[in-house]
Coordinates of C-alpha atoms in Angstrom, one line a residue:
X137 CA 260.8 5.6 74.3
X138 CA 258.7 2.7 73.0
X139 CA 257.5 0.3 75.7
X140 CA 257.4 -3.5 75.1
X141 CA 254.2 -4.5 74.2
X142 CA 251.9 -7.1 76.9
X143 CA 252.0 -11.0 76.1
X144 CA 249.2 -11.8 74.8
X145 CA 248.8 -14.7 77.3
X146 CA 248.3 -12.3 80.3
X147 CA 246.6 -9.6 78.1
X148 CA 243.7 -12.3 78.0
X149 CA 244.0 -12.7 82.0
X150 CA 240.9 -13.2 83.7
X151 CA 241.9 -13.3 87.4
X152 CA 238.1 -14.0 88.5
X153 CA 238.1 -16.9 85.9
X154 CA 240.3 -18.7 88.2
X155 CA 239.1 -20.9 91.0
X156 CA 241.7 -22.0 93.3
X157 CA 241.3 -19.3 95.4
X158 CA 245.5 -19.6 96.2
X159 CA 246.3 -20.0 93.0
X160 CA 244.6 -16.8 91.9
X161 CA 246.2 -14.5 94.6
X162 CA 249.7 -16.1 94.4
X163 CA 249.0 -15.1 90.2
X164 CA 247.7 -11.8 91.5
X165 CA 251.1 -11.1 93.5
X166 CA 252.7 -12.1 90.4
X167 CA 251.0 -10.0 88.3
X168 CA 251.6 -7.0 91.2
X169 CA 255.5 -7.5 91.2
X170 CA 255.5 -7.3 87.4
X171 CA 253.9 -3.7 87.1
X172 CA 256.6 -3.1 90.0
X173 CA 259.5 -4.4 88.1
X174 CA 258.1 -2.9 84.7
X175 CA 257.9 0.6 86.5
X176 CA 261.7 0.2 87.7
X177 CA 262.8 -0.7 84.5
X178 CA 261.2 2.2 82.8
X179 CA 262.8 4.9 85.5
X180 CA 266.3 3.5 85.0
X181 CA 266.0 3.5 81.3
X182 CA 264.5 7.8 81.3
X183 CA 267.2 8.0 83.9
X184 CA 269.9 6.2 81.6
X185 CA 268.6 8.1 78.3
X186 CA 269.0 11.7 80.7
X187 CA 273.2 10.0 81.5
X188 CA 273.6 9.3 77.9
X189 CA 272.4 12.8 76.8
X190 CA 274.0 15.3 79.7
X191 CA 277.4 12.9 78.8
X192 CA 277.1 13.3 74.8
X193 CA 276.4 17.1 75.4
X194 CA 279.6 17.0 77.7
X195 CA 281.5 15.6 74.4
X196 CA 280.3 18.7 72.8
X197 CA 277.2 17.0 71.0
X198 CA 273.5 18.4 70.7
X199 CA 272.1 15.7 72.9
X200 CA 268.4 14.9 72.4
X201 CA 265.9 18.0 71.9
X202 CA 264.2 18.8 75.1
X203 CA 260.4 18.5 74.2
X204 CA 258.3 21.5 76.1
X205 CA 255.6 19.9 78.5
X206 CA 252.1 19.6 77.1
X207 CA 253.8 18.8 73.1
X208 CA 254.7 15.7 72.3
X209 CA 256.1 13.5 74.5
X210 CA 254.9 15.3 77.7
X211 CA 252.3 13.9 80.3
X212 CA 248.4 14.9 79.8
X213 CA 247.0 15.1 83.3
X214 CA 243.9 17.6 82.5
X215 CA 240.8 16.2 84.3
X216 CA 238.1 18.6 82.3
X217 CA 236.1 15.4 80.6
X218 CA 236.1 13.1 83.6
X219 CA 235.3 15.7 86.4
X220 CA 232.4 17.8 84.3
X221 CA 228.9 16.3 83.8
X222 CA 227.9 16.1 80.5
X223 CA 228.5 19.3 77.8
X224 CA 225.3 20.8 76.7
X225 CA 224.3 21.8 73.1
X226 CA 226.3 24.2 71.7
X227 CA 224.4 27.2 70.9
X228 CA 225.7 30.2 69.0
X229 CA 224.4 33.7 71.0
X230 CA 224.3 37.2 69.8
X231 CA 226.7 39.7 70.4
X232 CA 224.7 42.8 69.6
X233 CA 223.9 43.9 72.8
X234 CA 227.2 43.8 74.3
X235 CA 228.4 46.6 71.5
X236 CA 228.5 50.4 72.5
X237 CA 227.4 52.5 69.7
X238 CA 230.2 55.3 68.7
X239 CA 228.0 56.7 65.9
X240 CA 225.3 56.2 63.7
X241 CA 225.3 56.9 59.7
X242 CA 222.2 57.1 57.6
X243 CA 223.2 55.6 54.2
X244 CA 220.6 56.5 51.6
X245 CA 219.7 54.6 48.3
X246 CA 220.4 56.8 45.3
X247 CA 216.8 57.9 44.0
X248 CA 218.3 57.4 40.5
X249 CA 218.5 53.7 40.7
X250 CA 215.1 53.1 41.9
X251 CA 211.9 52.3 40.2
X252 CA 209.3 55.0 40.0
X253 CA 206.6 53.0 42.7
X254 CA 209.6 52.5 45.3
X255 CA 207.9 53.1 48.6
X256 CA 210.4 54.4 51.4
X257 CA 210.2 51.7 54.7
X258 CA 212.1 52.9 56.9
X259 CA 215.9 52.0 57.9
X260 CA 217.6 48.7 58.4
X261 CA 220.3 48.7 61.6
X262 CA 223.7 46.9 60.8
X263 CA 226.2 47.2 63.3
X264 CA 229.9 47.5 62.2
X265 CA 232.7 47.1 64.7
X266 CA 236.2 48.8 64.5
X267 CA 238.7 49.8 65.7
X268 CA 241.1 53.1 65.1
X269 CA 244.4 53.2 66.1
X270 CA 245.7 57.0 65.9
X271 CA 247.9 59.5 67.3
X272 CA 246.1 62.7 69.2
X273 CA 249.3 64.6 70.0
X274 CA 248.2 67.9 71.0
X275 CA 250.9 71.3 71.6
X276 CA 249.3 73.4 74.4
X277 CA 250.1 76.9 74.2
X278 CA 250.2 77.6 78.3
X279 CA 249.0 81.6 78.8
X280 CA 252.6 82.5 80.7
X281 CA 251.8 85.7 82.5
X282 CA 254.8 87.8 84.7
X283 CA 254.5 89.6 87.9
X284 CA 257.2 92.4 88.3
X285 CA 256.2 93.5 92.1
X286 CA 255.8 89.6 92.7
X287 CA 259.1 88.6 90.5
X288 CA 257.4 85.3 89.8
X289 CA 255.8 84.1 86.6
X290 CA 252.4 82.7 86.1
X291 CA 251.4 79.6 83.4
X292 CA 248.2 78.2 83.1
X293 CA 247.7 74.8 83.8
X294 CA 247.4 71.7 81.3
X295 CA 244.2 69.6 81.6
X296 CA 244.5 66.8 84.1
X297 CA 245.4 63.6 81.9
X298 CA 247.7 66.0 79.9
X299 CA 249.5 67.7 83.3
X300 CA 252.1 64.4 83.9
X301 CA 255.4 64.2 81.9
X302 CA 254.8 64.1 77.6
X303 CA 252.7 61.5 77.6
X304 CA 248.8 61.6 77.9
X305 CA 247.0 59.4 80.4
X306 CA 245.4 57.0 77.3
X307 CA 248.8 56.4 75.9
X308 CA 250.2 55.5 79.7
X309 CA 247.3 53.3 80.0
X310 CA 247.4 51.4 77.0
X311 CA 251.3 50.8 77.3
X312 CA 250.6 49.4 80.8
X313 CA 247.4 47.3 79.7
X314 CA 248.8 45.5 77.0
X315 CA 252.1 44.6 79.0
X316 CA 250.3 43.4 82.0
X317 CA 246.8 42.1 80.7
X318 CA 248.0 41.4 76.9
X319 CA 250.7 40.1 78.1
X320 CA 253.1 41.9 75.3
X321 CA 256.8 41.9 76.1
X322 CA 258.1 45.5 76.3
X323 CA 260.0 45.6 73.0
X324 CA 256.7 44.5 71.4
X325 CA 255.0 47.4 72.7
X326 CA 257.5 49.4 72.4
X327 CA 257.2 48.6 68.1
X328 CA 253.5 48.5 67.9
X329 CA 253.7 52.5 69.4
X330 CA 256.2 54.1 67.3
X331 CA 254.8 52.2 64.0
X332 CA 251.8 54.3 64.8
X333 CA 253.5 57.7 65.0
X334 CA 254.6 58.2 68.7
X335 CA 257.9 59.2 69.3
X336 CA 259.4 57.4 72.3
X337 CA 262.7 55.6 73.1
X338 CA 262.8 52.2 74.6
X339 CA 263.8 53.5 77.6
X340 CA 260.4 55.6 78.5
X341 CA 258.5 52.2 77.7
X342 CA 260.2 50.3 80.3
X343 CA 259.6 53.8 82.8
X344 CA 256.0 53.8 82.2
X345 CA 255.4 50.0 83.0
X346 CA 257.9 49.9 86.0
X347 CA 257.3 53.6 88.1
X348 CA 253.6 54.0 86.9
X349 CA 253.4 51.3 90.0
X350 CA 254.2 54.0 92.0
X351 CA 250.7 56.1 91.8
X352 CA 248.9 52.6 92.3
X353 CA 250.4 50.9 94.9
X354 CA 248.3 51.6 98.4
X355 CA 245.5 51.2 96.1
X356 CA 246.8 47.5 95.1
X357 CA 247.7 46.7 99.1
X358 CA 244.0 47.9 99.9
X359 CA 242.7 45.4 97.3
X360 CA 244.5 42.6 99.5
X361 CA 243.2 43.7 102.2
X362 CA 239.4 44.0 101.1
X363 CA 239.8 40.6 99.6
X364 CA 240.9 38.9 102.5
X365 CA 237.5 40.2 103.9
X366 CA 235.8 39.4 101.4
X367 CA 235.5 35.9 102.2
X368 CA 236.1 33.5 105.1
X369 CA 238.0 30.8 102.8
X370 CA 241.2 32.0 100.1
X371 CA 242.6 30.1 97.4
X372 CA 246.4 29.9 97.6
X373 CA 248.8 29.0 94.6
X374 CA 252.5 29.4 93.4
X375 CA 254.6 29.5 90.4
X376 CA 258.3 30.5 89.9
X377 CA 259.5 33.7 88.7
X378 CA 263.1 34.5 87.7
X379 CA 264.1 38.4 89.1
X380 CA 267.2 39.5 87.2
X381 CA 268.4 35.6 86.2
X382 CA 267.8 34.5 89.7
X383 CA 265.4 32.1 90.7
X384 CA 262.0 33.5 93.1
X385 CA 258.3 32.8 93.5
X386 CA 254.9 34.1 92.8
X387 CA 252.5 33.8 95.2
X388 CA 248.6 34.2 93.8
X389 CA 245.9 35.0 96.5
X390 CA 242.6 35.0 95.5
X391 CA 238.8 35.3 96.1
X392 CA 235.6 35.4 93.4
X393 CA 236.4 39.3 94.1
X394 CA 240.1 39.6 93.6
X395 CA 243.5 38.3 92.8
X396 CA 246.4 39.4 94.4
X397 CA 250.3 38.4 93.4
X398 CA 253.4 38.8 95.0
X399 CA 256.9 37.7 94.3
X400 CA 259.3 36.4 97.2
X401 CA 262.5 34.8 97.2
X402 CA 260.9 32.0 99.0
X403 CA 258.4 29.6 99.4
X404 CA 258.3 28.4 102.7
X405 CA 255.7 28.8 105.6
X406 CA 257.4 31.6 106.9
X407 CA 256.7 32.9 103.3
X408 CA 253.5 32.1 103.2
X409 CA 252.6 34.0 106.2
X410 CA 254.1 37.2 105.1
X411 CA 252.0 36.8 102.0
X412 CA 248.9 36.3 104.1
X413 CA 249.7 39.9 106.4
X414 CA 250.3 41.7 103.1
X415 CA 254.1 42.2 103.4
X416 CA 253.7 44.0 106.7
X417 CA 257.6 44.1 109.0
X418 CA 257.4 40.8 110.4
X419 CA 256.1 40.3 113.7
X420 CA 256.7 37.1 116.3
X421 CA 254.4 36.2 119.3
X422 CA 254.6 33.0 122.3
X423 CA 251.6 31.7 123.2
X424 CA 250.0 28.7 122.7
X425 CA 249.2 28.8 119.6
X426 CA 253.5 29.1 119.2
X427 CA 253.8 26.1 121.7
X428 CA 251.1 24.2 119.5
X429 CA 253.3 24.7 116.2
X430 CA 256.3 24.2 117.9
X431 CA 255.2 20.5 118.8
X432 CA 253.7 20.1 115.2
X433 CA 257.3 21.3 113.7
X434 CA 258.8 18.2 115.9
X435 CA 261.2 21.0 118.3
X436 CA 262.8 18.7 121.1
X437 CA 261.2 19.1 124.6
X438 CA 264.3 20.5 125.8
X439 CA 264.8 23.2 123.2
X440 CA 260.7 23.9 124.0
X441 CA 262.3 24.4 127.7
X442 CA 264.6 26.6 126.4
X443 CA 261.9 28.5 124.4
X444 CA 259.6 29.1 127.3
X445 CA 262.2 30.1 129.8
X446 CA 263.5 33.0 127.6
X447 CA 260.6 34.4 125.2
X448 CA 258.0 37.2 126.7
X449 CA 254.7 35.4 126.7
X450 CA 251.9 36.8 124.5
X451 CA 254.2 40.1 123.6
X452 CA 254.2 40.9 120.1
X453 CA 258.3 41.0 118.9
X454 CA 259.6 42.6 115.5
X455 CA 262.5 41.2 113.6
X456 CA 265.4 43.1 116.2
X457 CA 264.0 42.0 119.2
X458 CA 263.5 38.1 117.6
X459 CA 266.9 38.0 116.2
X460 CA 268.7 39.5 119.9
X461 CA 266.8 36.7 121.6
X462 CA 267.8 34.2 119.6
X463 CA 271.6 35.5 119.5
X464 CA 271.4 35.4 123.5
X465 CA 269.5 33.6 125.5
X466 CA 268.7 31.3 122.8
X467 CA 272.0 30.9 121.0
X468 CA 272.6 27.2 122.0
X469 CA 269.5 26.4 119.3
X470 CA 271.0 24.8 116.5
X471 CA 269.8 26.8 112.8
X472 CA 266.9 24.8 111.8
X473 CA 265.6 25.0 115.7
X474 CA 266.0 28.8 115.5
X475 CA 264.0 28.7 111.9
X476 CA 261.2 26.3 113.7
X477 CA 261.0 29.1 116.7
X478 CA 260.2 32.0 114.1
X479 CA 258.1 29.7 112.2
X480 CA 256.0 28.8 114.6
X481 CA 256.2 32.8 116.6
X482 CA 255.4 34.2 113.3
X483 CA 252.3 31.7 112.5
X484 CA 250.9 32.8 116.2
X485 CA 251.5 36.3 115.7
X486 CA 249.3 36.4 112.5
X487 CA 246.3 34.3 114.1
X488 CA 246.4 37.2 117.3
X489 CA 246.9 40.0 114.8
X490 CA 244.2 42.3 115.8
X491 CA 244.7 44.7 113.3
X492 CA 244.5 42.6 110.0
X493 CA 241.5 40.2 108.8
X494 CA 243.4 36.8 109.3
X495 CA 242.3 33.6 106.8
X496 CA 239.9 30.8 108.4
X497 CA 240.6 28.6 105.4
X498 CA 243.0 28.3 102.8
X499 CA 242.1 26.1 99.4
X500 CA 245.3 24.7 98.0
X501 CA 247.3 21.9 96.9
X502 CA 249.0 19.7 99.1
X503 CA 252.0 21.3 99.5
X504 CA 253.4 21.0 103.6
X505 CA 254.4 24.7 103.2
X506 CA 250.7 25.4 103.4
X507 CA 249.8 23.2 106.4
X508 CA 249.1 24.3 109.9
X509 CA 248.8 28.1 108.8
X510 CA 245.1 28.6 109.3
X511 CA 242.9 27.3 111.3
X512 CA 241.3 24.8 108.7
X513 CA 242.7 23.6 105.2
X514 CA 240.7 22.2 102.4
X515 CA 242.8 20.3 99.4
X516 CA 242.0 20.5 96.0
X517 CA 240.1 17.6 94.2
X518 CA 241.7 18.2 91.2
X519 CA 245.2 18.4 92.4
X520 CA 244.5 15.1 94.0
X521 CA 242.5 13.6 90.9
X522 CA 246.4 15.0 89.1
X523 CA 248.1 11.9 91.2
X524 CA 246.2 9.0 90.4
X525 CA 246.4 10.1 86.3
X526 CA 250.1 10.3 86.8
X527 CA 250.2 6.6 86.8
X528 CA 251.1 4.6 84.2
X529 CA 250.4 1.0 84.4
X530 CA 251.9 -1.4 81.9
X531 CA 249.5 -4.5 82.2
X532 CA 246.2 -4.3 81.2
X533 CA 244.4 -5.4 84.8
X534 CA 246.0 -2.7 86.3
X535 CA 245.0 -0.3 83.5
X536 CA 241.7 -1.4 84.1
X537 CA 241.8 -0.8 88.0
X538 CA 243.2 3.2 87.6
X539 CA 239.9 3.3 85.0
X540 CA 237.4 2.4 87.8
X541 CA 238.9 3.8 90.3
X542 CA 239.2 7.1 88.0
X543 CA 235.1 6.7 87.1
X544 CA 234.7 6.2 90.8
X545 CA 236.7 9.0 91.7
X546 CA 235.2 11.7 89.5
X547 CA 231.4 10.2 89.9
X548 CA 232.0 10.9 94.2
X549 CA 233.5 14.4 92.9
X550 CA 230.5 15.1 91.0
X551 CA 228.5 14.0 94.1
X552 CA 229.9 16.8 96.6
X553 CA 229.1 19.4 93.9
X554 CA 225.5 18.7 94.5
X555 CA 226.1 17.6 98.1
X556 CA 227.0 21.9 97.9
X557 CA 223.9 23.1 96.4
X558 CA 221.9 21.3 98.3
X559 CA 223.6 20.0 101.6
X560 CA 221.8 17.5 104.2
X561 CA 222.8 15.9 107.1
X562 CA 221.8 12.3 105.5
X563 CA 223.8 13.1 102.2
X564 CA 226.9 14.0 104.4
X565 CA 226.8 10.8 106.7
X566 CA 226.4 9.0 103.6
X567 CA 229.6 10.7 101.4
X568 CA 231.6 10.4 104.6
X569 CA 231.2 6.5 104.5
X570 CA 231.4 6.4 100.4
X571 CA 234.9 8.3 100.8
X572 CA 236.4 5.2 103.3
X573 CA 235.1 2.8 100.9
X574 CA 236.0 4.3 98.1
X575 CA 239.5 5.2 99.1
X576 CA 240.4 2.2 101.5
X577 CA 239.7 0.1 98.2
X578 CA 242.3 -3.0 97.5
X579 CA 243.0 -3.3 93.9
X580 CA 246.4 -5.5 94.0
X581 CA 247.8 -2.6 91.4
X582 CA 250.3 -1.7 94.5
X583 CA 251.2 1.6 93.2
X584 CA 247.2 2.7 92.6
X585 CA 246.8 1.2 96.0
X586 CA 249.4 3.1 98.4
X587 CA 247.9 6.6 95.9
X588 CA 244.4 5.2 97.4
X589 CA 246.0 5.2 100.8
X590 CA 247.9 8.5 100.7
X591 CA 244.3 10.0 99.8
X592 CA 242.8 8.3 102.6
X593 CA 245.0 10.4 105.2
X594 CA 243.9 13.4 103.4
X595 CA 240.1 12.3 104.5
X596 CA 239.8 16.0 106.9
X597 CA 241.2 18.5 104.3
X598 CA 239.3 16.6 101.3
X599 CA 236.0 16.6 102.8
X600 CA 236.0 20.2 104.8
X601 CA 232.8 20.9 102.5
X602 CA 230.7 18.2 104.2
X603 CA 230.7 21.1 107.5
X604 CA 231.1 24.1 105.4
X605 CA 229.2 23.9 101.9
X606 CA 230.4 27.2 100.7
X607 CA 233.7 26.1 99.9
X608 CA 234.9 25.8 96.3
X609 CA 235.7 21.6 96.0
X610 CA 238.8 23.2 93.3
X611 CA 241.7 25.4 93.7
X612 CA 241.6 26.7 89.6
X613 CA 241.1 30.5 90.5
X614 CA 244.5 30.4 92.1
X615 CA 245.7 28.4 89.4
X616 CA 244.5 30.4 86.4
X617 CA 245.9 33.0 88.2
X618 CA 249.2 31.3 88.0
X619 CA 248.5 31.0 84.6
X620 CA 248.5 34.6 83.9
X621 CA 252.0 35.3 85.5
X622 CA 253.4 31.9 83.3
X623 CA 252.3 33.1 79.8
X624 CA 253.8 36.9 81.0
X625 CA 257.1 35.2 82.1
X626 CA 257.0 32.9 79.2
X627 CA 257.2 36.5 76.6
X628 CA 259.3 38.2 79.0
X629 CA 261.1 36.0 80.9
X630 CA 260.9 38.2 84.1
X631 CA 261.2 41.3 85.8
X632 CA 264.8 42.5 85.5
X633 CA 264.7 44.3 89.3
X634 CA 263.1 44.6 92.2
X635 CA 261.1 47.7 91.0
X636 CA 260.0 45.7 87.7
X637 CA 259.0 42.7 90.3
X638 CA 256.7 45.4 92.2
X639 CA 255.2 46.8 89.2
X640 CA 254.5 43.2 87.8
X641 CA 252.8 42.6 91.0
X642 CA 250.6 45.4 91.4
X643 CA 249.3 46.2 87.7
X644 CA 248.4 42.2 87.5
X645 CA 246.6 42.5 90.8
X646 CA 244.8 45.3 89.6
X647 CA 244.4 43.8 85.9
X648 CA 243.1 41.0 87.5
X649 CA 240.6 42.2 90.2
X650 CA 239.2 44.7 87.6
X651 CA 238.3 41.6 85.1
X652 CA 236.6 40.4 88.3
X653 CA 234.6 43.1 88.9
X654 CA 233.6 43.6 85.9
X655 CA 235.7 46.5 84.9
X656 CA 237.3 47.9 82.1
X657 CA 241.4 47.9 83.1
X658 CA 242.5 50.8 80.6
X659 CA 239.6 52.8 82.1
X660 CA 240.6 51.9 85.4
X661 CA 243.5 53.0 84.7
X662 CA 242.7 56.2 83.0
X663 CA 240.1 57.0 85.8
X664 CA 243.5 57.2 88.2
X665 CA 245.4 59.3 85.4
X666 CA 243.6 61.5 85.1
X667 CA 241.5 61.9 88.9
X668 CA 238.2 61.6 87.1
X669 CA 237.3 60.1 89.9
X670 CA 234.3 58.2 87.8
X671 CA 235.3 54.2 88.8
X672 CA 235.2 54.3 92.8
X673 CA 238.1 52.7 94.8
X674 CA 238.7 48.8 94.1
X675 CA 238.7 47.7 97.9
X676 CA 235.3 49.5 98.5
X677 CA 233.8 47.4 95.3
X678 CA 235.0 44.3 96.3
X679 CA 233.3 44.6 99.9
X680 CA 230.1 46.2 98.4
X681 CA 230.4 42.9 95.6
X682 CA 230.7 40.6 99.0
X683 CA 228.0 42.0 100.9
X684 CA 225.6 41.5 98.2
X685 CA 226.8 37.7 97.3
X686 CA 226.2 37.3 100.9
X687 CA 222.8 39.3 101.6
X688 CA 221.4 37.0 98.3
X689 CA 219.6 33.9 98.6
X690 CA 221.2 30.7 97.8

C-alpha cells in the first residue's frame, strides 16, 4: 500500500533553525501529532484492506494473495549490519585438511608417450571427493543346529548392527539423519531410498523415524540434565508446532554444549517450569518463595489467608494431593486464583528441588511467561534492538531520530561486548550512567519515545552483564535453534502424534548437541545401533566440554 509522499515544505524542516523558542516546540508538537495521526491512518487502512479481503473471500472471491514474511511486502527487522563491527577481508581457506582419505591410486604416465630423457619426480597428490550411494544388502545363512535330548534348536547369531529387524544400523541411521538434521519430509526419504534399490514401504519409513526414539530416549533426558549443569545461565526460546492439526509449542533449551526441545500444549509459566525439571510429575511446595510469587501474581490478601491456613508448609505435594486441596479446603478460589496457587507452588517447588540442578539465569526475550522463574533474568539486546526497527515513521525528523537513536543503540551494544572481555569496575559505573542517558532520551517522535521508556524499565534484566560478564548479551542459540524445528515443520508440517512429537524431540536434541560437540550425528547414531560403544555417552561429554571451558583461562 503506497504511502503519501512528505510535503516538501516540512521535508525541508529545520526545527533548530527556528528561534522563538515557543514557536519551535508548539511546531514540534505539531509535527509529533502528525506522525500520530499518520500512524492511525495507516492501521485503519491495513485493517480496512484485511475487511475488504476476508469480506470478498466471503462472496466467494480469491481476495488478495497472502505474501509469506520476509518476501515482498514483509517487515525486515535483521540487526546483523548495525550490531556487528566492521566485516574483515574475505579470505578464501583450504579445505584439504578437513578431508579423510578413503584410498589412494597411483596413476602412472604411459612410458609410450614420453620422450626418451623423461626423468621420473616423484608423484603429485590431488584429492578427489565423492560420494557413493549403494545398496549392501547382505542374506546371512544362520548355522541352525537341533538338540533332541534338549528339544530346542540352536541358530547362530547375526552381527550386532545386522541383529534388529531387516534393516542394518547405517540404513536406520541415515533415514533418521536426513529427517531430523536434513530436514527431509518422510515421503522424500522414503523416494530417495527405494530409487537406490531398497525395498521398503512407506509405512517402515515413518516406524524408523518415530519408535527408533525409543532406544534413545534416557540418553536424550540425560543430555538435559548434563546441560543444565553445564552452565549457570540457559538460553530459553519458543516456536509453535502443530501435533495432528492442532496447535502446540516448542520449547528450545540451550547451552554452548547442548540444545534440548520439547513440545507442550502450552506456553505459560507453569509450562515453562515443567520444561526446566525435564518433564518430571509435577510437584508443588509453600514456602516463601510460594508466598513471594503469589504477591508478584497480584493473589488478594484474603485468598493469600486462605492459602496459608490450608496448605502444608514446606511439604513437597504431587498433582493428587494439589488438586484435593484445592477441591476442599480451597474450593471458594475462583479458577484463575487456583491457577495463580499452582503457579506460584510449582515455581517454589523447582527452586527447593534438591534433586535436579535448577537455572540461576535464564536469557530470553521479553516474554512475561519467562519472568519471576529463576532467580535472575537477562533480556536479549537483539530482541529489544527488534522493537525500535519495528517503527515506521512517516516524516523525515522522526526518521532521523530512530537513525540516531539506532547508531546509538548499537554503538552502547557493541560497548558491553568489550565491557565482557575485559570487565572493570570504572567501565561498568560508566555504561550504567550511558544506559539512563541513552534511554531516558526525549526526541518528540512520541512513539520512539514511550519504546525509549519501555526500555528504560528493562534497565536490571538489560544490564545483568555489568555483575556477571559471562553472560551471552544475545539470545540467537535458542533462536537458531528455533530455526531448526521452523524449516522441519515448514517440509512437514508436524508430527502427526504424540509418539511422532517425542521422536521429533529427542533425535533433534541429539542432532543438535552432537553438531555441538563436534560429532558426527549418523555415527552417533550408528555407535548406539550397533553397541560399538566407540563415541562415549552425550551427558558425560558435555560436562567433560564444561569443565574444560571453565578450568581455561579467559
Amino acid at each position: 500500500m503506497a504511502e503519501r509522499p512528505v510535503p516538501e515544505a516540512i521535508a525541508r524542516l529545520d526545527l533548530a533553525s527556528i528561534a522563538d523558542v515557543g514557536a519551535r516546540q508548539a511546531i514540534r508538537a505539531l509535527l509529533s501529532l502528525v506522525e500520530e495521526l499518520a500512524a492511525e491512518n495507516q492501521a485503519l487502512r491495513t485493517e480496512l484492506a484485511q475487511v475488504k479481503d476476508e469480506l470478498a473471500r466471503l462472496k466467494g472471491g480469491p481476495g488478495r494473495p497472502k505474501i509469506p514474511p520476509g518476501q515482498a511486502g514483509g517487515g525486515d527487522y535483521s540487526s546483523e549490519q548495525e550490531r556487528r563491527p566492521a566485516p574483515k577481508t574475505w579470505q578464501k581457506r583450504g579445505k584439504q585438511d578437513q578431508v579423510r582419505i578413503d584410498r589412494t591410486e597411483r596413476v602412472a604416465v604411459d612410458p609410450a608417450t614420453l620422450p626418451p630423457d623423461a626423468v621420473f619426480k616423484g608423484y603429485e597428490r590431488v584429492v578427489v571427493q565423492n560420494l557413493v550411494l549403494r545398496t549392501d544388502t547382505v542374506a546371512f545363512e544362520l548355522a541352525v543346529w537341533y538338540s533332541a535330548s534338549e528339544r530346542r534348536s540352536y541358530r547362530a547369531r547375526r552381527p550386532a548392527g545386522y541383529d534388529d529387524g531387516t534393516f542394518a544400523a547405517d540404513l536406520r541411521a541415515l533415514v533418521l539423519d536426513l529427517a531430523y538434521r536434513g530436514g527431509m519430509s518422510e515421503t522424500k526419504i522414503h523416494e530417495l531410498v527405494a530409487a537406490h534399490g531398497i525395498a521398503i514401504s512407506a509405512g517402515t519409513v515413518s516406524i524408523l523415524l518415530t519408535e527408533s526414539r525409543a532406544a534413545f530416549g534416557a540418553e536424550a533426558r540425560d543430555v538435559l540434565r548434563a546441560g543444565l549443569e553445564s552452565t549457570p545461565y540457559q538460553h530459553l526460546d519458543d516456536t509453535s508446532t502443530r501435533v495432528d492439526g492442532e496447535l502446540q509449542y516448542c520449547q528450545i533449551l540451550c547451552s554452548p554444549f547442548y540444545t534440548a526441545y520439547r513440545t507442550t500444549p502450552g506456553k505459560d509459566r507453569r509450562t515453562i517450569v515443567e520444561v526446566l525439571r525435564g518433564g518430571r510429575p509435577a510437584a508443588y511446595r509453600y514456602d516463601r518463595e510460594a508466598e513471594r510469587h503469589l504477591a508478584f501474581l497480584g493473589l488478594s490478601a484474603a485468598a493469600q489467608a486462605r492459602v496459608h491456613a490450608a496448605l502444608p508448609r514446606d511439604r513437597v505435594l504431587d498433582e493428587a494431593a494439589l488438586t484435593a486441596l484445592l477441591d476442599g479446603p480451597l474450593a471458594r478460589l475462583g479458577p484463575r486464583q487456583q491457577e495463580q496457587v499452582r503457579e506460584a507452588l510449582a515455581v517454589a517447588a523447582y527452586l527447593a528441588d534438591p534433586d535436579w540442578p535448577v537455572v540461576r539465569t535464564l536469557i530470553c526475550d521479553d516474554a512475561p511467561q519467562f519472568r519471576a522463574i529463576t532467580p535472575e533474568l537477562a533480556l536479549c539486546w537483539i530482541h529489544e534492538g527488534r522493537h525500535f526497527k519495528q517503527l515506521t515513521p512517516w516524516l523525515p525528523q522522526p526518521r532521523a531520530a530512530l537513525a540516531d537513536i539506532l547508531d546509538q543503540f548499537w554503538t552502547y551494544y557493541r560497548e558491553l561486548l568489550a565491557y565482557r572481555e575485559h570487565p572493570a569496575p570504572e567501565e561498568r559505573v560508566r555504561l550504567d550512567a550511558r544506559f539512563d542517558a541513552l534511554f531516558g532520551t526525549v526526541t518528540g517522535y512520541a512513539e520512539l519515545d514511550r519504546r525509549l521508556a519501555l526500555t528504560r524499565e528493562k534497565k536490571p534484566e538489560l544490564l545483568l552483564v555489568l555483575d556477571h560478564p559471562e553472560l551471552p548479551l544475545h539470545n540467537n542459540p535458542a533462536e537458531l535453534g528455533a530455526r531448526q524445528r521452523v524449516r522441519k515443520r515448514d517440509v512437514s508440517f508436524g508430527p502427526r502424534s504424540p509418539a511422532g512429537s517425542a521422536a521429533w524431540d529427542t533425535f533433534m536434541t541429539l542432532a543438535a548437541t552432537t553438531r555441538k560437540l563436534g560429532l558426527d550425528f549418523v555415527a552417533y547414531l550408528t555407535d548406539r545401533f550397533t553397541r560399538a560403544g566407540q563415541i562415549p555417552p552425550l551427558p558425560d561429554l558435555i560436562t567433560a566440554r564444561a569443565a574444560q571451558v571453565a578450568g581455561s583461562p579467559t
